[in-house]
Amino acid sequence: MAKDVKKNNNLKNILKEAGAATVWDRYEAQLPQCGFGQLGLCCKNCNLGPCRIDPFGEGAQVGVCGADADTISARNFARHVAAGSACHSDHGREIAQTLLLVGEGKAPSYDIKSPEKLRMIAVEYGIDPNKDIKELAKLVATKMLEEFGKQKEKITFLKRAPKKQQEIWDKLKISPVGIDRPIVEVMSRTNVGVDNDYKNITLGAMKAALADGWGGSMIATEATDILFGSPKAIRAKVNLGVLKEDEVNIIIHGHVPLLSDVIVTAAQDDEMIKLAKEKGAKGITLSGVCCTANEILMRRGVQVAGNFLQQELAIATGAVEAMVVDLQCIMPGLTKVASCFHTKLISTHPKAKFPGMTHIEFIEEKAMEIAKGIVKTAVENYPNRDKSKVTIPKETMDLVAGFTPENIFYYLGGKFRATYRPLNDGIISGRLRGIAGIVGCDNPKLESGQAHVTMVKELLRNDVLVVQTGCAALACAQDGLLVPEAAEKYAGEGLREICNTVGIPPVLHLGSCVDNSRILIACSNIVKEGGLGNGIDEFPVAGAAIEWMSEKATAIGLYFIASGVPVVLGTPLPVTGAKKMTKFLTEEMESLCGGKWVFEPDPIKAAQFMIGHMDKKREALKLKPAMYKPRLVKV
Ligand code: SF4
Ligand code: MSK
């Protein structure tokens, strides 16, 4: 059964009455979902098939080619990871390409908002950082783009990882050479009759995942910071209540901020606001959904309408003039929902078109012109709004976003003593038990966002500092966990002391899905600061994407695991019909790289696993146990 946790039920009913299904309805209609698919036992990699393995051991145990359950599930899993890595990495490539255009003076709508970061990255690529800023942008972007096609050398940012992790990857032969190549390699070796050893296939997938985390995603993060500015802690509001009854509402949805950032500027243009007033609105309200929301939230303070599962509900408010989408996590079901209202759906990316949407193609060279055209289309749609259909929920919540591995130095150590020392000392002394990364999507199979909230509250009361990205961060933000005041309400004594001293929330918003790379960097910085072992696998850190849904989440999970961090999923990977493969992923992998997958649907048990893992790591480092008893809070 879908778990809709009673959130926004009014809007769901409105859609039902209008004859448009929501993601919850469509999920129900799919039940029972295919057991072979769930167990990872079906294969259609060649035209001898499709084949499926009988999970009860009575029917066929191998496909027509002879592949068994372990080979089939490993191949399927590897292809998921490759697709996820490809998605993030392509995102990174696009931002780097725009950076190159800026360096060449061909993209006048953009600027270098963070020259400091540009210089920092230039040094890492061996470029003289004192060159003219445009020239530097060109050189750095060229180096970034070269990373994708490298044929001999390892990708540059691997050097950011602790030496121990680099040695493990070399030993396992999974250090990625180039970003595209390991992805192509997965597709090649999972073809019929190529790689048939489930462990070897999985190692190939790990290489593709590392190319994502330490390559494509990291480039996406760094190039976005260079172009649009490194985030700073910023307060904003979240939830559907950010939509305004008397203003033109434009929602931006997707992942790549190249257009959305320019739309933010276009929507503030006097000419556009004047036009909105002429059409009878008081102004223009811009808000975001999914990771585009995270990108423009943390750099421009733009409010967030909602997470993945709220995209259809936003339209059901009847108050959205236009939803502008780029790519990733955009439900094709939106078109049916929008057809019940006046909302214009505008696709903008050549790689992501939707039957039923208006396509206005985005070109970097003409970004502002296109952005203004889109805003104008939305404004002109305002008179078509049927006021009798407007139902905007009242709920909003404050959040603080915009933490990065660079600025957290300052929050922790002060401007003149910028250092991770207080954080490491907090862990060493036991004030903090450890750090948890709670990331990923929201999913009706679990609790539509609430599983994140329950898990995070359990971690906070046990003095675990939580870092978040993606829709998980937005779900917790809606519950009021991303404000400094949440420390008083939910944190254990040790975490509360630290949050109150430095004025940070107990849950730190680190950005979008590609910004999981920031968590990797933060982990590396903690190891470099000293006192907590020699590798990411040695200190008390764990991750979870309990409500995962996208293939991108499998890539993210696997690069954390390959980097030494165990990762909890609420619904298992589709491999559990293959016994040896499941054992490899959930047990044996730990001895190879320090991380492993854990499948646990109960958010409290999932949090307890993470806490237990942190305690084990503390013991191995001969640290004192956590200083305080867990806080007694009813979750
Ligand atoms: Fe069947 Fe093997 Fe072809 Fe897969 S690759 S469809 S298991 S014959
Ligand atoms: S948007 S990948 S639903 S986190 Fe990055 Fe949210 Fe998951 Fe998409």
XYZ file of C-alpha atoms and ligand atoms in Angstrom:
651
model
C 0.000 0.000 0.000
C 1.141 3.497 -0.760
C 1.918 5.506 2.362
C 0.632 9.018 1.835
C 1.061 10.104 5.481
C -1.959 12.423 5.175
C 0.116 15.299 3.838
C -1.662 17.632 1.388
C -4.684 15.308 1.303
C -6.917 18.170 0.250
C -4.929 18.615 -2.962
C -4.916 14.869 -3.634
C -8.709 14.859 -3.386
C -8.974 17.831 -5.732
C -7.003 15.901 -8.322
C -9.050 12.777 -7.807
C -12.258 14.739 -8.374
C -10.765 16.299 -11.503
C -10.030 12.811 -12.815
C -6.241 13.127 -12.662
C -4.276 10.454 -10.847
C -1.365 11.314 -8.563
C 1.821 9.334 -8.027
C 0.106 7.602 -5.072
C -2.826 6.488 -7.234
C -0.573 5.273 -10.017
C 1.510 3.350 -7.497
C -1.618 1.658 -6.126
C -2.639 0.775 -9.690
C 0.678 -1.019 -10.177
C 0.241 -3.282 -7.147
C 1.274 -6.009 -6.811
C 4.486 -4.939 -8.501
C 6.396 -7.565 -10.443
C 8.116 -9.960 -8.035
C 10.787 -10.930 -10.564
C 11.668 -7.267 -11.030
C 11.782 -6.625 -7.296
C 14.092 -9.587 -6.735
C 16.324 -8.679 -9.687
C 15.620 -11.964 -11.458
C 14.541 -10.870 -14.916
C 16.804 -10.077 -17.840
C 16.190 -8.634 -21.285
C 19.770 -7.885 -22.227
C 19.510 -9.894 -25.451
C 16.971 -11.353 -27.832
C 17.408 -14.903 -26.587
C 15.300 -13.619 -23.725
C 13.545 -12.064 -21.966
C 14.447 -14.583 -19.278
C 13.558 -14.940 -15.632
C 14.808 -17.076 -12.794
C 12.329 -18.939 -10.601
C 12.902 -17.629 -7.053
C 11.443 -20.809 -5.515
C 14.099 -23.025 -7.075
C 11.570 -25.112 -9.015
C 11.629 -23.584 -12.483
C 14.533 -22.287 -14.584
C 17.608 -21.316 -12.597
C 19.490 -19.867 -15.558
C 18.579 -17.761 -18.598
C 18.819 -19.050 -22.178
C 22.502 -18.017 -22.319
C 23.205 -19.748 -18.995
C 23.415 -16.632 -16.832
C 22.336 -17.346 -13.246
C 20.537 -15.150 -10.706
C 23.758 -13.570 -9.440
C 24.995 -12.625 -12.908
C 21.604 -11.296 -13.957
C 21.038 -9.214 -10.816
C 24.622 -7.878 -10.876
C 24.237 -6.815 -14.510
C 20.921 -5.096 -13.785
C 22.363 -3.360 -10.736
C 25.464 -2.202 -12.627
C 23.286 -0.723 -15.370
C 21.262 1.191 -12.778
C 24.454 2.622 -11.334
C 25.832 3.496 -14.776
C 22.606 5.327 -15.666
C 22.681 7.252 -12.393
C 26.344 8.170 -12.853
C 25.662 9.213 -16.447
C 22.841 11.517 -15.343
C 24.938 13.368 -12.748
C 27.998 13.464 -14.951
C 26.131 14.851 -17.928
C 24.843 17.556 -15.602
C 28.461 18.334 -14.633
C 29.526 18.423 -18.276
C 26.834 20.989 -19.121
C 27.894 23.359 -16.362
C 31.555 23.012 -17.401
C 30.582 23.740 -21.020
C 28.822 26.919 -19.900
C 31.883 27.910 -17.878
C 33.899 27.530 -21.071
C 31.434 29.757 -22.971
C 31.775 32.373 -20.230
C 35.574 32.208 -20.531
C 35.242 32.672 -24.283
C 32.919 35.644 -23.795
C 30.034 33.875 -25.538
C 27.522 33.674 -22.691
C 26.774 37.264 -21.613
C 23.965 36.243 -19.217
C 26.505 34.604 -16.890
C 29.403 35.765 -14.823
C 32.088 34.330 -12.592
C 30.434 34.830 -9.201
C 33.129 32.996 -7.244
C 36.595 33.917 -8.537
C 38.035 32.510 -5.272
C 36.710 29.056 -6.078
C 37.886 29.363 -9.678
C 41.413 30.104 -8.430
C 41.267 27.260 -5.916
C 40.293 24.757 -8.616
C 42.888 26.197 -11.022
C 45.609 25.335 -8.505
C 44.311 21.750 -8.302
C 44.560 21.470 -12.088
C 48.108 22.884 -12.062
C 47.079 26.207 -13.662
C 48.564 29.547 -12.553
C 45.687 31.074 -10.507
C 46.863 34.639 -11.125
C 45.796 34.726 -14.754
C 43.010 36.983 -15.992
C 39.688 35.671 -14.681
C 38.115 34.972 -18.093
C 41.252 33.217 -19.299
C 41.281 31.194 -16.102
C 37.617 30.196 -16.627
C 38.509 28.959 -20.103
C 41.493 26.940 -18.880
C 39.695 25.432 -15.880
C 36.601 24.558 -17.951
C 38.810 22.907 -20.564
C 40.510 20.826 -17.872
C 37.127 19.879 -16.422
C 35.844 18.798 -19.835
C 39.006 16.782 -20.449
C 38.233 14.780 -17.299
C 35.272 13.198 -19.073
C 37.321 11.752 -21.906
C 40.560 10.822 -20.147
C 42.004 7.563 -21.440
C 45.096 7.098 -19.295
C 45.171 9.252 -16.197
C 42.915 8.954 -13.192
C 40.390 11.752 -12.636
C 41.925 14.713 -10.796
C 39.599 15.068 -7.808
C 40.377 11.536 -6.611
C 43.394 13.219 -5.033
C 41.025 14.995 -2.650
C 40.261 11.659 -0.970
C 42.398 10.383 1.897
C 45.423 8.409 0.734
C 43.971 5.274 2.286
C 40.877 5.374 0.062
C 43.009 6.049 -3.016
C 45.144 2.996 -2.216
C 42.068 0.812 -1.728
C 40.679 1.895 -5.111
C 44.004 1.246 -6.819
C 44.225 -2.188 -5.235
C 40.697 -3.062 -6.356
C 41.449 -1.572 -9.798
C 38.436 0.718 -9.532
C 40.131 4.150 -9.659
C 38.282 5.734 -12.570
C 40.240 6.776 -15.634
C 37.984 9.421 -17.135
C 34.345 9.965 -16.198
C 32.596 8.675 -19.314
C 34.777 5.625 -19.754
C 33.717 3.614 -16.676
C 30.075 4.230 -17.608
C 30.631 2.980 -21.149
C 32.563 0.069 -19.670
C 29.579 -0.993 -17.529
C 27.308 -0.936 -20.566
C 29.849 -2.959 -22.532
C 30.648 -5.581 -19.930
C 26.967 -6.190 -19.108
C 26.196 -7.109 -22.709
C 25.333 -10.776 -23.242
C 28.377 -12.972 -22.950
C 30.860 -10.407 -21.667
C 31.378 -10.121 -17.882
C 29.573 -12.891 -16.013
C 31.220 -12.738 -12.586
C 28.847 -10.895 -10.252
C 31.709 -9.594 -8.105
C 33.680 -8.334 -11.076
C 30.579 -6.696 -12.550
C 29.921 -4.969 -9.216
C 33.493 -3.689 -9.053
C 32.942 -2.210 -12.514
C 29.827 -0.496 -11.180
C 31.844 0.863 -8.255
C 34.298 2.412 -10.700
C 31.422 4.140 -12.541
C 29.999 5.335 -9.216
C 33.367 6.760 -8.132
C 33.573 8.543 -11.490
C 30.276 10.163 -10.526
C 30.990 11.113 -6.897
C 34.607 12.227 -7.251
C 34.194 13.215 -10.931
C 30.989 14.270 -12.672
C 29.048 15.333 -9.588
C 32.056 17.058 -8.058
C 32.652 18.992 -11.271
C 28.945 19.930 -11.321
C 29.205 21.279 -7.779
C 32.467 23.171 -8.271
C 31.593 24.653 -11.677
C 28.161 25.736 -10.359
C 29.831 27.426 -7.392
C 32.222 29.230 -9.760
C 29.426 30.457 -12.028
C 26.657 31.178 -9.548
C 28.599 31.708 -6.326
C 29.580 29.484 -3.419
C 26.555 29.115 -1.159
C 26.385 30.887 2.170
C 23.989 30.090 5.001
C 20.682 31.592 3.999
C 17.172 31.576 5.496
C 14.125 30.882 3.325
C 10.712 29.229 3.449
C 9.569 25.816 2.293
C 6.276 24.052 1.472
C 3.335 24.724 -0.823
C 2.247 27.683 1.295
C 4.987 29.749 -0.393
C 2.693 30.098 -3.431
C 0.789 33.400 -3.477
C -2.889 33.804 -4.165
C -2.566 37.272 -5.703
C 0.709 36.910 -7.609
C 1.909 35.149 -10.741
C 3.416 31.872 -9.526
C 6.246 30.312 -11.500
C 7.743 27.006 -10.377
C 11.128 25.804 -11.584
C 11.717 22.083 -11.450
C 14.542 19.720 -12.304
C 18.257 19.820 -11.581
C 20.557 21.873 -13.802
C 20.499 25.509 -12.630
C 21.716 27.077 -15.893
C 18.300 28.384 -16.885
C 16.655 28.603 -13.476
C 19.273 30.982 -12.087
C 18.660 33.344 -15.004
C 14.879 32.995 -14.547
C 15.324 34.211 -10.959
C 16.871 37.396 -12.340
C 14.289 37.698 -15.129
C 11.403 37.404 -12.643
C 12.824 40.354 -10.676
C 12.990 42.517 -13.791
C 10.962 45.761 -13.470
C 9.478 45.272 -16.926
C 8.170 41.795 -15.966
C 6.763 43.004 -12.642
C 5.043 45.889 -14.455
C 3.522 43.437 -16.911
C 2.319 41.234 -14.034
C 0.586 44.251 -12.474
C -1.019 45.128 -15.788
C -2.431 41.607 -15.849
C -3.990 42.107 -12.415
C -1.387 40.363 -10.211
C 0.492 42.038 -7.362
C 3.839 40.662 -8.477
C 5.718 37.495 -9.413
C 6.519 34.676 -7.002
C 9.147 32.196 -7.996
C 9.660 28.911 -6.206
C 11.353 25.594 -6.834
C 10.714 21.861 -6.761
C 13.290 19.042 -6.373
C 16.970 19.859 -6.820
C 16.579 22.933 -9.007
C 14.856 24.224 -5.879
C 17.909 23.350 -3.806
C 20.262 25.067 -6.270
C 18.419 28.396 -6.361
C 17.514 28.197 -2.682
C 21.082 28.025 -1.459
C 22.480 30.678 -3.783
C 19.539 33.058 -4.314
C 17.341 32.396 -1.274
C 14.424 31.379 -3.532
C 11.622 29.648 -1.642
C 10.905 25.957 -2.079
C 7.427 24.788 -3.069
C 8.190 21.138 -2.429
C 10.042 17.926 -3.037
C 9.687 15.208 -5.669
C 6.299 13.900 -4.536
C 4.802 17.390 -4.330
C 5.327 18.323 -7.997
C 1.797 17.337 -9.037
C 0.248 18.756 -5.880
C 1.804 22.146 -6.598
C -0.214 22.311 -9.816
C -3.336 21.127 -7.980
C -3.273 24.399 -6.010
C -4.696 25.961 -9.189
C -2.393 28.922 -8.600
C 0.588 28.045 -10.786
C 0.855 29.964 -14.048
C 3.859 28.011 -15.326
C 6.009 25.096 -14.276
C 9.341 25.263 -16.070
C 11.300 22.022 -16.181
C 14.818 21.114 -17.199
C 15.710 17.481 -16.528
C 15.695 14.606 -14.024
C 12.869 13.597 -11.657
C 10.139 15.306 -13.697
C 7.074 13.047 -13.782
C 5.475 12.570 -17.201
C 2.215 12.396 -15.207
C 2.418 16.191 -14.800
C 0.828 16.778 -18.199
C -2.422 15.049 -17.210
C -2.561 16.999 -13.951
C -1.831 20.326 -15.669
C -4.580 19.674 -18.231
C -7.115 20.096 -15.393
C -5.856 23.608 -14.641
C -4.562 26.638 -16.522
C -0.903 25.826 -15.720
C 1.478 25.932 -18.666
C 4.148 23.260 -18.576
C 7.320 24.387 -20.314
C 10.142 21.989 -21.108
C 13.442 23.644 -21.874
C 16.095 21.001 -22.359
C 16.851 19.341 -25.711
C 17.443 16.042 -23.882
C 14.137 16.108 -21.987
C 10.941 16.618 -23.955
C 7.446 15.614 -22.808
C 4.397 14.976 -24.975
C 1.885 17.636 -23.985
C 4.396 20.254 -22.816
C 5.308 23.470 -24.620
C 8.988 23.281 -25.533
C 11.029 26.474 -25.333
C 14.567 25.371 -25.907
C 17.241 26.822 -23.702
C 20.468 28.073 -25.295
C 23.222 29.372 -23.015
C 24.230 32.125 -25.427
C 20.704 33.630 -25.252
C 19.859 32.671 -21.670
C 18.361 35.975 -20.493
C 16.312 36.491 -23.643
C 14.840 32.984 -23.271
C 14.280 33.376 -19.523
C 12.371 36.633 -20.044
C 10.278 34.983 -22.751
C 9.354 32.194 -20.335
C 8.499 34.607 -17.515
C 6.374 36.634 -19.955
C 4.492 33.490 -21.018
C 3.730 32.777 -17.350
C 2.624 36.335 -16.624
C 0.342 36.381 -19.644
C -1.285 33.210 -18.380
C -2.368 34.862 -15.090
C -5.746 36.119 -16.414
C -6.566 32.494 -17.318
C -6.424 31.440 -13.669
C -9.798 30.207 -12.398
C -9.960 31.755 -8.921
C -12.612 29.245 -7.845
C -10.047 26.469 -8.328
C -7.351 28.027 -6.128
C -6.503 26.044 -2.969
C -3.137 26.972 -1.510
C -2.263 25.163 1.718
C -1.252 27.546 4.503
C 1.752 25.586 5.714
C 5.231 27.005 5.342
C 8.317 26.424 7.436
C 11.597 28.311 7.819
C 14.831 26.638 6.872
C 18.495 27.531 6.736
C 20.369 26.200 3.720
C 23.712 26.790 2.044
C 26.339 24.958 4.076
C 29.459 23.776 2.262
C 32.678 22.007 3.265
C 34.411 25.374 2.812
C 32.091 27.651 4.786
C 31.550 25.178 7.615
C 35.180 25.939 8.548
C 34.078 29.460 9.390
C 30.947 28.521 11.262
C 32.911 26.091 13.372
C 36.154 27.949 13.876
C 35.341 31.607 13.354
C 36.666 33.801 10.572
C 40.205 34.001 11.946
C 40.492 30.428 13.155
C 38.811 28.644 10.267
C 39.258 24.950 10.931
C 37.497 21.607 11.283
C 39.149 21.221 14.711
C 36.018 21.951 16.772
C 34.106 19.351 14.762
C 36.804 16.701 15.143
C 37.179 17.557 18.835
C 33.408 17.293 19.242
C 33.534 13.746 17.879
C 36.691 12.804 19.787
C 35.296 14.044 23.117
C 32.005 12.218 22.527
C 29.845 15.362 22.512
C 29.029 14.298 18.982
C 28.565 10.576 18.435
C 29.200 10.913 14.721
C 27.918 12.284 11.439
C 25.112 10.976 9.247
C 24.363 11.849 5.627
C 20.599 11.505 5.057
C 19.939 12.033 1.387
C 17.873 11.011 -1.633
C 14.300 10.960 -2.797
C 10.864 10.615 -1.197
C 8.866 7.522 -2.131
C 5.219 6.451 -1.662
C 6.473 2.901 -1.003
C 7.799 4.124 2.314
C 6.393 7.196 3.984
C 6.463 9.898 1.297
C 9.198 11.852 3.053
C 8.280 11.103 6.667
C 10.752 8.199 6.972
C 13.583 10.745 6.611
C 12.061 12.888 9.343
C 11.641 10.009 11.801
C 15.159 8.756 11.150
C 16.733 12.190 11.497
C 14.941 12.872 14.791
C 16.225 9.559 16.166
C 19.773 10.480 15.089
C 19.562 13.975 16.587
C 18.486 12.750 20.000
C 21.520 10.458 19.931
C 23.909 13.394 19.325
C 24.499 12.675 15.657
C 25.108 15.720 13.457
C 23.088 15.279 10.254
C 24.030 16.572 6.797
C 21.474 16.473 4.007
C 20.932 17.007 0.299
C 18.147 16.520 -2.241
C 14.521 15.848 -1.438
C 15.437 14.309 1.936
C 16.636 17.757 3.024
C 13.382 19.339 1.831
C 11.264 16.747 3.662
C 13.097 17.448 6.923
C 12.979 21.198 6.290
C 9.182 21.003 6.079
C 9.209 19.434 9.513
C 11.252 22.298 10.990
C 14.524 20.401 11.413
C 16.733 22.759 9.398
C 16.690 25.761 11.713
C 19.002 26.425 14.684
C 15.976 26.238 17.009
C 15.603 22.530 16.123
C 18.640 21.810 18.307
C 16.674 22.890 21.399
C 13.728 20.765 20.398
C 15.305 17.544 19.184
C 19.070 17.327 19.764
C 20.810 15.408 22.499
C 22.806 17.424 25.030
C 26.151 17.224 23.222
C 24.860 18.175 19.789
C 22.751 20.918 21.342
C 25.784 22.428 23.085
C 27.692 22.571 19.801
C 24.796 23.951 17.751
C 24.064 26.610 20.342
C 27.725 27.630 20.598
C 28.235 28.108 16.860
C 24.640 28.960 15.934
C 24.052 26.237 13.338
C 21.045 23.946 12.864
C 21.559 20.306 13.941
C 20.725 19.345 10.349
C 22.876 21.014 7.710
C 21.537 21.498 4.183
C 24.410 20.884 1.759
C 22.523 21.262 -1.498
C 21.247 19.221 -4.404
C 21.870 15.615 -5.485
C 25.170 16.432 -7.209
C 26.215 18.172 -3.994
C 26.574 14.841 -2.259
C 30.110 15.420 -3.493
C 30.298 18.085 -0.761
C 29.772 15.344 1.830
C 32.701 13.393 0.349
C 34.879 16.502 0.624
C 33.731 17.195 4.197
C 34.583 13.576 5.146
C 38.043 13.952 3.585
C 38.589 17.235 5.444
C 37.677 15.589 8.744
C 40.254 12.836 8.119
C 42.877 15.430 7.121
C 42.198 17.480 10.265
C 43.471 14.508 12.262
C 42.629 12.449 15.316
C 39.940 10.311 13.697
C 41.904 7.675 11.824
C 43.490 7.565 8.420
C 40.498 6.978 6.208
C 36.821 7.806 5.732
C 36.096 4.171 6.642
C 37.607 4.689 10.108
C 35.602 7.496 11.633
C 31.977 7.419 12.845
C 30.021 8.298 9.733
C 27.102 6.550 8.006
C 24.674 7.357 5.205
C 21.091 6.618 4.226
C 18.743 7.141 1.298
C 15.863 5.392 3.029
C 13.228 6.553 0.506
C 15.386 6.196 -2.615
C 13.731 5.912 -6.017
C 16.062 7.234 -8.751
C 18.901 5.282 -10.352
C 21.009 8.266 -9.322
C 20.538 7.181 -5.709
C 22.157 3.806 -6.454
C 25.189 5.616 -7.899
C 25.368 7.954 -4.892
C 25.016 5.073 -2.442
C 27.695 3.051 -4.187
C 30.266 5.859 -4.296
C 29.776 6.393 -0.570
C 30.183 2.671 0.036
C 33.314 2.556 -2.147
C 34.576 5.527 -0.113
C 34.118 3.613 3.158
C 30.632 4.624 4.354
C 27.782 2.131 4.957
C 24.502 3.174 3.314
C 20.984 2.251 4.447
C 18.116 1.855 1.972
C 14.514 1.456 3.116
C 13.530 -0.751 0.200
C 16.184 -3.206 -0.966
C 18.074 -2.975 -4.225
C 16.519 -5.350 -6.756
C 19.063 -8.094 -6.073
C 17.636 -10.041 -3.163
C 16.568 -12.988 -5.347
C 20.281 -13.592 -5.940
C 21.763 -14.961 -2.726
C 25.482 -14.625 -3.436
C 25.100 -11.143 -4.923
C 23.054 -9.993 -1.895
C 25.669 -11.379 0.512
C 28.390 -9.615 -1.449
C 26.623 -6.241 -1.330
C 25.405 -6.412 2.269
C 28.286 -8.244 3.980
C 31.467 -9.053 2.069
C 31.890 -5.629 0.477
C 32.753 -4.117 3.863
C 36.060 -5.990 4.003
C 36.994 -4.641 0.561
C 36.298 -0.930 0.969
C 34.799 -0.279 4.419
C 31.237 0.356 3.254
C 28.279 -1.930 2.559
C 24.554 -1.751 1.783
C 21.993 -2.197 4.560
C 18.317 -2.789 3.740
C 16.014 -1.638 6.567
C 12.525 -0.202 6.047
C 11.967 0.882 9.670
C 13.438 4.398 10.063
C 14.121 3.980 13.783
C 15.902 0.662 13.244
C 17.764 2.233 10.322
C 18.924 5.070 12.587
C 19.871 2.552 15.276
C 21.998 0.637 12.764
C 23.826 3.892 11.934
C 24.289 4.702 15.613
C 25.605 1.170 16.268
C 28.044 1.551 13.384
C 29.274 4.863 14.808
C 29.759 3.304 18.245
C 31.783 0.465 16.686
C 34.008 2.960 14.881
C 34.467 4.971 18.084
C 35.535 1.838 19.884
C 37.974 0.881 17.122
C 39.520 4.363 17.326
C 39.686 3.941 21.127
C 37.526 7.030 21.599
C 35.407 7.497 24.694
C 31.786 6.433 24.240
C 29.249 9.145 23.443
C 29.305 11.631 26.349
C 25.574 11.875 26.993
C 22.666 9.495 27.138
C 20.160 9.808 24.265
C 17.669 12.586 24.803
C 14.206 11.427 25.744
C 12.132 12.879 22.926
C 8.984 11.380 21.542
C 9.651 11.098 17.792
Fe 18.321 -14.280 -21.234
Fe 21.016 -14.302 -21.078
Fe 19.787 -12.849 -22.975
Fe 19.620 -12.138 -20.381
S 21.444 -12.181 -21.610
S 17.950 -12.161 -21.875
S 19.608 -14.120 -19.356
S 19.738 -15.045 -22.736
S 15.562 15.542 -6.944
S 17.004 12.186 -7.447
S 13.871 12.786 -6.250
S 16.499 13.483 -4.256
Fe 17.553 15.515 -6.924
Fe 14.822 14.431 -5.273
Fe 15.805 12.000 -5.683
Fe 15.237 13.503 -7.705
